[in-house]
Coordinates of C-alpha atoms and ligand atoms in Angstrom, one line a residue:
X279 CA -156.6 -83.6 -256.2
X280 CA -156.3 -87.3 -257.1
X281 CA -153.7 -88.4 -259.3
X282 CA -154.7 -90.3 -262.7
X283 CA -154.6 -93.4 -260.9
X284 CA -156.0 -92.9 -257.9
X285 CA -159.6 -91.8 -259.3
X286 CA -162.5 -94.2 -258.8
X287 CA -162.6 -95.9 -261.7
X288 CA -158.8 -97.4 -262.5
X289 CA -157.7 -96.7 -265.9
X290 CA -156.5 -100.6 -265.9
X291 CA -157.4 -104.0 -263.9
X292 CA -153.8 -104.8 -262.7
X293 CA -154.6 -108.1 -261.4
X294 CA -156.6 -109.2 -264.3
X295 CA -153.4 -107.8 -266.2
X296 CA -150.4 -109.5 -264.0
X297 CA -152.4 -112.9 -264.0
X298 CA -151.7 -112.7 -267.9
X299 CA -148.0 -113.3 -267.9
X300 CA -146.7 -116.3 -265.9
X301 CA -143.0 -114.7 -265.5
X302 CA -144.4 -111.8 -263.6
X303 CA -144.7 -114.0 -260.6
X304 CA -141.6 -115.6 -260.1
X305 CA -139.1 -114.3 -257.7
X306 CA -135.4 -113.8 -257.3
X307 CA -133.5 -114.3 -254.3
X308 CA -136.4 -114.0 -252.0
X309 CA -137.3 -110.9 -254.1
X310 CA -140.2 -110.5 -256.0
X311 CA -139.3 -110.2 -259.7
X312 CA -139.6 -106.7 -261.3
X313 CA -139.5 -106.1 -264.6
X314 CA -138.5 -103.0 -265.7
X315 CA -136.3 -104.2 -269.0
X316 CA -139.4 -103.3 -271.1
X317 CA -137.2 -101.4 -273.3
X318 CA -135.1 -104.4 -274.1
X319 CA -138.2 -106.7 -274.5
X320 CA -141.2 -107.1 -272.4
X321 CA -142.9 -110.7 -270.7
X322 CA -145.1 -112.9 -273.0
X323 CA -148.6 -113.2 -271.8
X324 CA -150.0 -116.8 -271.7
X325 CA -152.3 -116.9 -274.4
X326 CA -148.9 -116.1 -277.1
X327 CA -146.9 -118.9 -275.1
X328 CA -150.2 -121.0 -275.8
X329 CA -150.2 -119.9 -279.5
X330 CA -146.8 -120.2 -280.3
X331 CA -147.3 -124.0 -278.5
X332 CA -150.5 -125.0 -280.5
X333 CA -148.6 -124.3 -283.8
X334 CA -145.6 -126.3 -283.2
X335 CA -147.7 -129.1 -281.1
X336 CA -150.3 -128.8 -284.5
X337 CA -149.2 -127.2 -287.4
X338 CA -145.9 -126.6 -288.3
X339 CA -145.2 -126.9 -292.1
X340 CA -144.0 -124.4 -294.7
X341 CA -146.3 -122.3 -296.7
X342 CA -148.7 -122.7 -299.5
X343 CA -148.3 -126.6 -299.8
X344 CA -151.5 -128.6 -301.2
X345 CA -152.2 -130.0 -297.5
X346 CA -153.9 -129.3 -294.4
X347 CA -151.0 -128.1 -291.9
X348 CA -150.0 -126.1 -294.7
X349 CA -153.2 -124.4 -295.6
X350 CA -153.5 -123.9 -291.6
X351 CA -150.8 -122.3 -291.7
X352 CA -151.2 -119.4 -294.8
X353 CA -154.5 -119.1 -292.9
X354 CA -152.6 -118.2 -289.6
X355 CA -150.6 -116.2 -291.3
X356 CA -153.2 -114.1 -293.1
X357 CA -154.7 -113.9 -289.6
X358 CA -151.9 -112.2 -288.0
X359 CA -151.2 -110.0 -291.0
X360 CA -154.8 -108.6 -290.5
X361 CA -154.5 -108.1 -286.8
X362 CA -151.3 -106.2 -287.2
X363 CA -153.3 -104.2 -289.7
X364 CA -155.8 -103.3 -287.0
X365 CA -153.0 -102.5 -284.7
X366 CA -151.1 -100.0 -286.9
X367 CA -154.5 -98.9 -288.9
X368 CA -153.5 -99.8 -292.9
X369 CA -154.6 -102.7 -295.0
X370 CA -153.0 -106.4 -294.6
X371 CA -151.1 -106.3 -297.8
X372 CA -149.1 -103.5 -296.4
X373 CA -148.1 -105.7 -293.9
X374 CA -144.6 -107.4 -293.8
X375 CA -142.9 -109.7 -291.5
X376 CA -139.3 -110.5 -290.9
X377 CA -137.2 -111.4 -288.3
X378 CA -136.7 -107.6 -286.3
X379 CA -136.6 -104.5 -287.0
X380 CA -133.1 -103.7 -288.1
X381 CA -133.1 -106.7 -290.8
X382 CA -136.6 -105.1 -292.1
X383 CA -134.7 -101.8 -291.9
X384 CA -131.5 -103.0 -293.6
X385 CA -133.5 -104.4 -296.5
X386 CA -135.8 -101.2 -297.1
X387 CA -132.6 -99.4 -297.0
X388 CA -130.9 -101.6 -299.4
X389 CA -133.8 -101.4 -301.9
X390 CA -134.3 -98.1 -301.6
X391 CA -130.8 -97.0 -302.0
X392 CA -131.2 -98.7 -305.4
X393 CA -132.0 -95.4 -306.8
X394 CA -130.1 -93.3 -304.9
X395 CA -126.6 -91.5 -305.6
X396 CA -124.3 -88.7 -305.4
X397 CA -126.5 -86.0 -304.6
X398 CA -129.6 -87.4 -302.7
X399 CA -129.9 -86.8 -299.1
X400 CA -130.6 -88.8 -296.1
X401 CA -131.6 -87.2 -292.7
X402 CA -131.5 -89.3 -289.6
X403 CA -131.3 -87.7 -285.8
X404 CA -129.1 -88.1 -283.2
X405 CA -131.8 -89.2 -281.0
X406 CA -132.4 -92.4 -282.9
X407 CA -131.7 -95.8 -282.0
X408 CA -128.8 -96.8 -284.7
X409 CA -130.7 -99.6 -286.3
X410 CA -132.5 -96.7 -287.8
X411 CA -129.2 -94.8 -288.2
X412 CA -127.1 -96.9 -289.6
X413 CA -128.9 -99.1 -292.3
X414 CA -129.1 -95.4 -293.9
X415 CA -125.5 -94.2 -293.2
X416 CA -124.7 -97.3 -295.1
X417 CA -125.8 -95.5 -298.1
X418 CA -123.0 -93.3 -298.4
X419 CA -120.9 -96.2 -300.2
X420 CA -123.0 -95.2 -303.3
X421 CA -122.3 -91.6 -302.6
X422 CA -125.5 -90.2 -300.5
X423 CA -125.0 -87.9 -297.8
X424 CA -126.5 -88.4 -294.6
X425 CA -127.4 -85.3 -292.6
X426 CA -127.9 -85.2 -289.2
X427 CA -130.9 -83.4 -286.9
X428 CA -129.6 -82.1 -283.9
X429 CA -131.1 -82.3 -280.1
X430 CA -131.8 -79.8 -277.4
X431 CA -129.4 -81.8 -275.0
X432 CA -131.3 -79.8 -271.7
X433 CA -134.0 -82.1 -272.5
X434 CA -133.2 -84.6 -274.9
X435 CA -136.0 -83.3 -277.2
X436 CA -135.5 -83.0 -281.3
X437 CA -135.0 -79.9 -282.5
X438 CA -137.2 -79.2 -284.9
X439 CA -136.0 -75.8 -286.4
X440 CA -132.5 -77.6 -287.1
X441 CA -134.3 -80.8 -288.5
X442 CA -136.7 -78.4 -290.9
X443 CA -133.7 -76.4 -292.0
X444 CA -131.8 -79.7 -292.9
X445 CA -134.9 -81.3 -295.6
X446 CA -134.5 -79.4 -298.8
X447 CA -135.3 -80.7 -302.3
X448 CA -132.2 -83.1 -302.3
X449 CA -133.9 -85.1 -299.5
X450 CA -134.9 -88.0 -300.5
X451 CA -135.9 -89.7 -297.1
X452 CA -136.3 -88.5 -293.3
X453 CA -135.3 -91.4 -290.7
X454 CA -136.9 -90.7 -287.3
X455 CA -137.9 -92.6 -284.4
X456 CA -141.4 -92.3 -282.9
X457 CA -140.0 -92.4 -279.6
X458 CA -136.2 -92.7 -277.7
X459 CA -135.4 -96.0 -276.2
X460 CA -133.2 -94.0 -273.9
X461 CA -134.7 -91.3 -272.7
X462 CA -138.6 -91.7 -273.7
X463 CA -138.6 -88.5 -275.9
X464 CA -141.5 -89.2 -277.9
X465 CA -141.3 -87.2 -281.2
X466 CA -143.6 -85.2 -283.1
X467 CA -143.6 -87.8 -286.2
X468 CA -147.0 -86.2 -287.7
X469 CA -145.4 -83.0 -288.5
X470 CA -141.7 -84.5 -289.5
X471 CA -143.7 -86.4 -291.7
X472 CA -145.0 -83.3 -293.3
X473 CA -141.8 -81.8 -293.4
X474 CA -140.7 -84.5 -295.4
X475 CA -143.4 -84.7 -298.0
X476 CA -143.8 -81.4 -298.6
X477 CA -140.0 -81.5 -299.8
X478 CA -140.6 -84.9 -301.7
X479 CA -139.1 -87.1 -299.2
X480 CA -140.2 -90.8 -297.6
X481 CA -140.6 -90.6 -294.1
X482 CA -139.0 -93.9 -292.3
X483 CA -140.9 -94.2 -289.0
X484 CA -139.2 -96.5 -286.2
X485 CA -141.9 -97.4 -284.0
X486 CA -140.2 -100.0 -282.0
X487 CA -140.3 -98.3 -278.3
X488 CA -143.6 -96.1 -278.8
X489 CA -145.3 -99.8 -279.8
X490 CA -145.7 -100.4 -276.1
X491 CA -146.4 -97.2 -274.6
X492 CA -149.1 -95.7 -277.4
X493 CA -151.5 -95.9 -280.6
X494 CA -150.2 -96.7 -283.5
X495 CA -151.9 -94.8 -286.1
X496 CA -150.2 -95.2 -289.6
X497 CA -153.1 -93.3 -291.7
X498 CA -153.2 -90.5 -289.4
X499 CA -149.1 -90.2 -289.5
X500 CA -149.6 -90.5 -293.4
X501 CA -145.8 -92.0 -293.4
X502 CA -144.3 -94.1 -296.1
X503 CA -142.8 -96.7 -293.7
X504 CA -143.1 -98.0 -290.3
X505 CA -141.3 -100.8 -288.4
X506 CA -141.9 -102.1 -284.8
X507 CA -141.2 -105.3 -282.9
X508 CA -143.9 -107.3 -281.4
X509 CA -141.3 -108.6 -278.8
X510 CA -141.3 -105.1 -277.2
X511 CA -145.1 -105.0 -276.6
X512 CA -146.0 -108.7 -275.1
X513 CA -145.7 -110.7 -278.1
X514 CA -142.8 -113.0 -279.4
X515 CA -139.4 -111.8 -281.4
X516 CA -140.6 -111.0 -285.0
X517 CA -140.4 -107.3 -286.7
X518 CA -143.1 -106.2 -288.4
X519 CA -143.0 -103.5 -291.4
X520 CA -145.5 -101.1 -292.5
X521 CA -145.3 -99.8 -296.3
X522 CA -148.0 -97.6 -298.3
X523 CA -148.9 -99.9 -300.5
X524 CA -147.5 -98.1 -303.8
X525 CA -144.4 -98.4 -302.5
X526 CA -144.2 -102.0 -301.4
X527 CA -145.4 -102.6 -305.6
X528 CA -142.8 -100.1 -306.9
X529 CA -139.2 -100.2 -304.9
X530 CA -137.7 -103.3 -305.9
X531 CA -136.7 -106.0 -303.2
X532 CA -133.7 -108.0 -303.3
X533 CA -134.9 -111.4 -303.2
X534 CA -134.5 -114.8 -305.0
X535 CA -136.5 -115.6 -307.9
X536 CA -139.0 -118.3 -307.8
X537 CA -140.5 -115.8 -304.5
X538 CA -143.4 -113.9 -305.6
X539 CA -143.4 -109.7 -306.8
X540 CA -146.9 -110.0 -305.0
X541 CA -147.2 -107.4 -302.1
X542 CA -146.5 -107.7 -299.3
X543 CA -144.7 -111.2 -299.8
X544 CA -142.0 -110.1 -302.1
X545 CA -140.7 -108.3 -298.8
X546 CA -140.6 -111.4 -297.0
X547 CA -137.5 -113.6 -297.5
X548 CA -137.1 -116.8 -297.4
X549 CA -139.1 -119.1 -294.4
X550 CA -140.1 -117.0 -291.2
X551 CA -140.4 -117.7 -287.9
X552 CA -144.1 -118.9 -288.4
X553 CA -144.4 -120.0 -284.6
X554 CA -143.8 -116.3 -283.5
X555 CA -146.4 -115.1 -286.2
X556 CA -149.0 -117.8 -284.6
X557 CA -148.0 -115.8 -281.2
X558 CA -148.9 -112.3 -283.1
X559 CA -152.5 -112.4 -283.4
X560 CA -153.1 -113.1 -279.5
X561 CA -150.3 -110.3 -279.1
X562 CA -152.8 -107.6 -280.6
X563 CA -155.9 -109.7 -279.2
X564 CA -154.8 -109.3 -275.8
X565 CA -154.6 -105.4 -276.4
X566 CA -158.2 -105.3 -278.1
X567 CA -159.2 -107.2 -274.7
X568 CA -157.9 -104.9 -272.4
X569 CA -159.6 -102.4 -274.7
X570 CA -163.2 -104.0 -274.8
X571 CA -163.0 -104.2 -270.7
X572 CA -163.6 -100.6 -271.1
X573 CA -166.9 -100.0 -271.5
X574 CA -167.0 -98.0 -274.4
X575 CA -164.8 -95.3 -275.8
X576 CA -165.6 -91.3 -275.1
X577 CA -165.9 -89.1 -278.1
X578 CA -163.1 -87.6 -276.5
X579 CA -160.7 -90.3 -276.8
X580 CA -161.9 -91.1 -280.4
X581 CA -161.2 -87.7 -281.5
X582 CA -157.7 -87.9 -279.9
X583 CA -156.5 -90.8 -281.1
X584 CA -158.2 -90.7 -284.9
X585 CA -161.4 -89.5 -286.5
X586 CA -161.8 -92.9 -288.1
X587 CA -162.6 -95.4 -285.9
X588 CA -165.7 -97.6 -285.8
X589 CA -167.0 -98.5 -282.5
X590 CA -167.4 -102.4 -282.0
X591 CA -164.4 -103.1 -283.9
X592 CA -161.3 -104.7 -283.0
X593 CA -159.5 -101.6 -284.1
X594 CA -161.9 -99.4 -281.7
X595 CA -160.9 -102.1 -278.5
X596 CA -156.9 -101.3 -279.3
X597 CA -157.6 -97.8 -279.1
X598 CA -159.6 -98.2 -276.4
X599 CA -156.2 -100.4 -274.7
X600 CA -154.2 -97.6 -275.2
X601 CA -156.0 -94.8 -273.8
X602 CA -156.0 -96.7 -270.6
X603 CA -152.6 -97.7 -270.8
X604 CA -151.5 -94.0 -271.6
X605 CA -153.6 -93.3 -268.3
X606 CA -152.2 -95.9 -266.3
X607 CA -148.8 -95.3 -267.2
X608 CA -148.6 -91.2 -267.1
X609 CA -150.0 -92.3 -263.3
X610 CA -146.7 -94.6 -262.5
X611 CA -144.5 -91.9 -264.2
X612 CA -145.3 -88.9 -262.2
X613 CA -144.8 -91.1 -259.3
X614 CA -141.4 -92.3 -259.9
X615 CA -140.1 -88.8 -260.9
X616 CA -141.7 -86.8 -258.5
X617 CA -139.9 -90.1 -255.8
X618 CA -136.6 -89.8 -258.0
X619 CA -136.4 -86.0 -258.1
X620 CA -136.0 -86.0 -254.1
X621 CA -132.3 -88.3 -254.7
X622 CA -130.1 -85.1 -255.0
X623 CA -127.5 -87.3 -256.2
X624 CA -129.5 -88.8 -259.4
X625 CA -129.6 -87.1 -262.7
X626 CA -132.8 -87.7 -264.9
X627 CA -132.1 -87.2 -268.6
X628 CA -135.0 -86.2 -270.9
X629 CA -138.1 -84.5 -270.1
X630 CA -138.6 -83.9 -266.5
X631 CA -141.2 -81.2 -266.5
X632 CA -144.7 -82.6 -265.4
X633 CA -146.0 -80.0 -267.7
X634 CA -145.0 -81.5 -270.9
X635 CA -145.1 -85.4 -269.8
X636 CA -147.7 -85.9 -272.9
X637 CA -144.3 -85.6 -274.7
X638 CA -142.4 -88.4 -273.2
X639 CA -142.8 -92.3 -272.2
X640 CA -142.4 -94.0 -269.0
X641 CA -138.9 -94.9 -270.1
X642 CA -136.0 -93.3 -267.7
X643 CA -132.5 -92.6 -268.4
X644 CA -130.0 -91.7 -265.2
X645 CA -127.1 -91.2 -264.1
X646 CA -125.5 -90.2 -260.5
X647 CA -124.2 -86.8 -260.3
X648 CA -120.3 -87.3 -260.2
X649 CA -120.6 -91.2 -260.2
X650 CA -117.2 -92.8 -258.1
X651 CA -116.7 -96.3 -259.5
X652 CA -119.3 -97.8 -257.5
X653 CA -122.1 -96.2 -259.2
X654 CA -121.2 -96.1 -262.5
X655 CA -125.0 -97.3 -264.6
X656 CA -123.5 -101.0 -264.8
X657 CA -123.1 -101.1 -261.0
X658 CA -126.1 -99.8 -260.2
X659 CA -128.0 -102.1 -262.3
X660 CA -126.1 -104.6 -260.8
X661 CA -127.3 -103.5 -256.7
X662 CA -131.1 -103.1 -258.5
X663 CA -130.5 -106.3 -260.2
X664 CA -129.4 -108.3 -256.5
X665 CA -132.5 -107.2 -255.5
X666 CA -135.1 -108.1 -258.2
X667 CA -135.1 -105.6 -259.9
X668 CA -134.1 -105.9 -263.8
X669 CA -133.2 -102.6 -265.1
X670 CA -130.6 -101.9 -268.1
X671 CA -127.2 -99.4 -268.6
X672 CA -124.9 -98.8 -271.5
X673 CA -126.2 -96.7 -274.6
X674 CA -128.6 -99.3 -275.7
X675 CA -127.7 -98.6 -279.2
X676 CA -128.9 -95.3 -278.9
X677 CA -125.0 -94.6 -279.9
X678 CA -125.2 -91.0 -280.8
X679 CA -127.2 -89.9 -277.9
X680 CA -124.8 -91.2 -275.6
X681 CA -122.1 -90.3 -277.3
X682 CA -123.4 -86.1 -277.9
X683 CA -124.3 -86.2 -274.1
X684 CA -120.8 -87.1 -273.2
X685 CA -121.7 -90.3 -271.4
X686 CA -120.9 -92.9 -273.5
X687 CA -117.0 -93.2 -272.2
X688 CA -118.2 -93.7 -268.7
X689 CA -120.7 -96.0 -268.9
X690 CA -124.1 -94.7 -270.5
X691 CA -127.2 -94.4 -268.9
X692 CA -129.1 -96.7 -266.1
X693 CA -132.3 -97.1 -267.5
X694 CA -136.0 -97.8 -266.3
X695 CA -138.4 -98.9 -268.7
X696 CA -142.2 -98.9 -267.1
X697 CA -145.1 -100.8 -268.8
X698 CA -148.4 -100.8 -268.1
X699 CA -147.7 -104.2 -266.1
X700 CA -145.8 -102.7 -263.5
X701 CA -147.5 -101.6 -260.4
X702 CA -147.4 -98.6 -257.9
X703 CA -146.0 -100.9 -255.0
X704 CA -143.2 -101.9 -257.4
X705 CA -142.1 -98.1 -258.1
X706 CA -142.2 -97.3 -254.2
X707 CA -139.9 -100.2 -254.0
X708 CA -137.8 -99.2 -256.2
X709 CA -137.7 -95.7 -254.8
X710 CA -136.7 -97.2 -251.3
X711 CA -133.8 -99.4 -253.4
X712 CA -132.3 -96.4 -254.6
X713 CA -132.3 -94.5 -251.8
X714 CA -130.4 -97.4 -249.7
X715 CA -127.9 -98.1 -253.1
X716 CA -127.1 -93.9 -253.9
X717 CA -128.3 -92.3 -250.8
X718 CA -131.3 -90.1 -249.8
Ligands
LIG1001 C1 -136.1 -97.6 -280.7 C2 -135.6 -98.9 -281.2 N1 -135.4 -99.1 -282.5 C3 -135.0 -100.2 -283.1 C4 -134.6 -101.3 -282.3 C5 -134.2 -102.6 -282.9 O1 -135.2 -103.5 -282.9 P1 -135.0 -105.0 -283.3 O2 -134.3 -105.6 -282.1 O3 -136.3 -105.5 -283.6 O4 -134.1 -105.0 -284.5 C6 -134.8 -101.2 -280.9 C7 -134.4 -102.3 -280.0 O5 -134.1 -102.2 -278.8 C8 -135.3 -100.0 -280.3 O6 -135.4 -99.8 -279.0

């Protein structure tokens, strides 16, 4: 039976795709450059390199001034607030910028600790990246207790009876990611989200490492919040926050006076980085492109992703994007499991079933089996590294992970990140590399 990839019509145009982003091509020692730090920060296609330029070379002035670079520059801004609205699905006024994702997460959980106290409940999960960990255990200085949702460590998965038993009526908000930066877990945030409500609680969605992988659906999820950084899916460092709309009116920000209680705005402090938001909107274009190379979108995909999506729009081409990409990238996957699974001396973390490979993303997490000091994650990285290929190790601030795994003390994970710009050829490489660093 053919794999995903290897049907007749490929989910994805790779060449069309790797002539995109100029630092694809360059090569390292002799060695063809292979990115697989997505999880860290993915390449910059041309077209946000050329956007970020234009504004600089054209327009760079501060906002609302009575001028022409000025006004061209509210204008870009309005633009790229409306494409990130088509690429979570809300409105543009829910639509906040700042500089990443932990400073958007530090002020929501500043503001919205306002009300809190002795009492009120937090619950966060030990699969989570910390900068949606700790902007919330912060919160105990006023007295709030943090509780904690446990993992199944076999598989690195949430579990879901011990995070239900843990929302009660004291909860007043539910901290979750959408998907592990370590170990690709991807969560099930539509029923969490549930959870939470039906007990009165926000639900705080970090969407930083799903951005990349899958749709982004913030009216289907129904959650309060959601933050992701469009440096980890091909656009430039900026952090981008989703809020229902209520809420952006009703919490109170900290923030200086003469800024104005308008939504979004009052949760944008001081001057941003308005050359990365000119690089934003041809961020989300190039997904909606990718997306309207598809010929059109099968009732099947529709109903998967979300019953509410208009054909022709730009909305209906990201979907579109990431039904492909979700294709492609399940195909490149399977590959480099089913090739890593044959390395008796590796240890995947996370979900290594086939079966249940809806539930995770291309991102790897291993370790070898009884690691001597020459394969610890940092010296592997460094043999993959010598040889072009980029890979990370440590905890990547996915502290309490690490740390309930036992790994932390010896190094962490190595990890793999695949994106829909890597290629079969590169995995078989990388298959060969580790057989020749750790052994067949
Ligand atoms: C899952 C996850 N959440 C949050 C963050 C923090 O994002 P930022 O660098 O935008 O603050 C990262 C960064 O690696 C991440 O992977």
């Amino acid at each position: 039976m053919p794999t995903s990839t290897e049907t007749a019509t490929p989910a994805l145009h790779l060449a069309y795709i790797r002539a995109q982003f100029p630092s694809l091509a360059q090569t390292v020692e002799g060695h063809p450059a292979t990115f697989l730090d997505g999880p860290g920060g993915t390449q910059v296609s041309q077209r946000v390199i050329d956007a970020i330029s234009n504004y600089l070379g054209r327009d760079n002035a501060n906002t609302g001034g009575a001028y022409a670079t000025s006004r061209h520059t509210d204008a870009m801004i309005a633009e790229a607030r409306s494409a990130m609205a088509d690429f979570l699905h809300c409105a543009a006024d829910e639509v906040a910028f700042g500089p990443n994702m932990t400073t958007l997460t530090y002020a929501m959980s500043r503001a919205i600790g306002r009300d809190l106290g002795p009492g009120d409940e937090i619950l966060v999960t030990r699969l989570d990246h910390d900068a949606n960990v700790s902007p919330w255990l912060a919160l105990e200085e006023k007295g709030v207790t943090i509780r904690w949702a446990e993992i199944h460590e076999e598989n690195c998965t949430l579990d879901l009876d011990n995070l239900a038993g843990k929302i009660n009526n004291r909860t007043k908000l539910v901290a979750v990611g959408y998907a592990s930066n370590a170990v690709g877990t991807i969560n099930p945030v539509k029923a969490i989200v549930r959870l939470a409500h039906a007990a009165g609680a926000l639900a705080y969605i970090d969407a930083v490492h799903y951005g990349p992988h899958g749709l982004i659906d913030v009216a289907a999820l129904d959650c309060d919040f959601l933050v992701c950084s469009t440096y980890k899916f091909f656009g430039p460092h900026m952090g981008v926050l989703f809020g229902k709309r209520a809420h952006l009116q009703r919490l109170r920000p900290y923030k200086v006076r003469p800024l104005t209680d308008a939504v979004p705005n009052r949760w944008e402090w001081g001057t941003l980085n308005h050359e990365c938001i000119a690089g934003i909107t041809e961020c989300v274009e190039y997904f909606a492109d990718l997306g309207r190379r598809k010929t059109s979108i099968s009732r099947k995909e529709r109903e998967r992703w979300s019953a509410q999506v208009q054909v022709g729009t730009r909305r209906a081409a990201i979907v579109a994007a990431f039904e492909a990409i979700h294709t492609y990238e399940h195909g490149l996957m399977e590959r480099l499991i089913a090739g890593l699974s044959q390395i008796p001396t590796l240890k995947l973390y996370g979900i290594s079933d086939p079966a249940r490979f809806d539930e995770r993303c291309p991102t790897l997490a291993l370790r070898v089996v009884n690691q001597t000091a020459d394969q610890t994650p940092l010296a592997l990285a460094t043999k993959l590294g010598d040889r072009g290929f980029f890979t990370w190790d440590g905890n990547y601030y996915a502290l309490n992970l690490t740390e309930r795994l036992d790994v932390e003390k010896s190094g962490g994970f190595l990890r793999i990140g695949l994106v829909h710009y890597n290629t079969m050829e590169e995995v078989d490489r990388l298959l060969v590399a580790f057989k020749e660093i750790v052994g067949k």
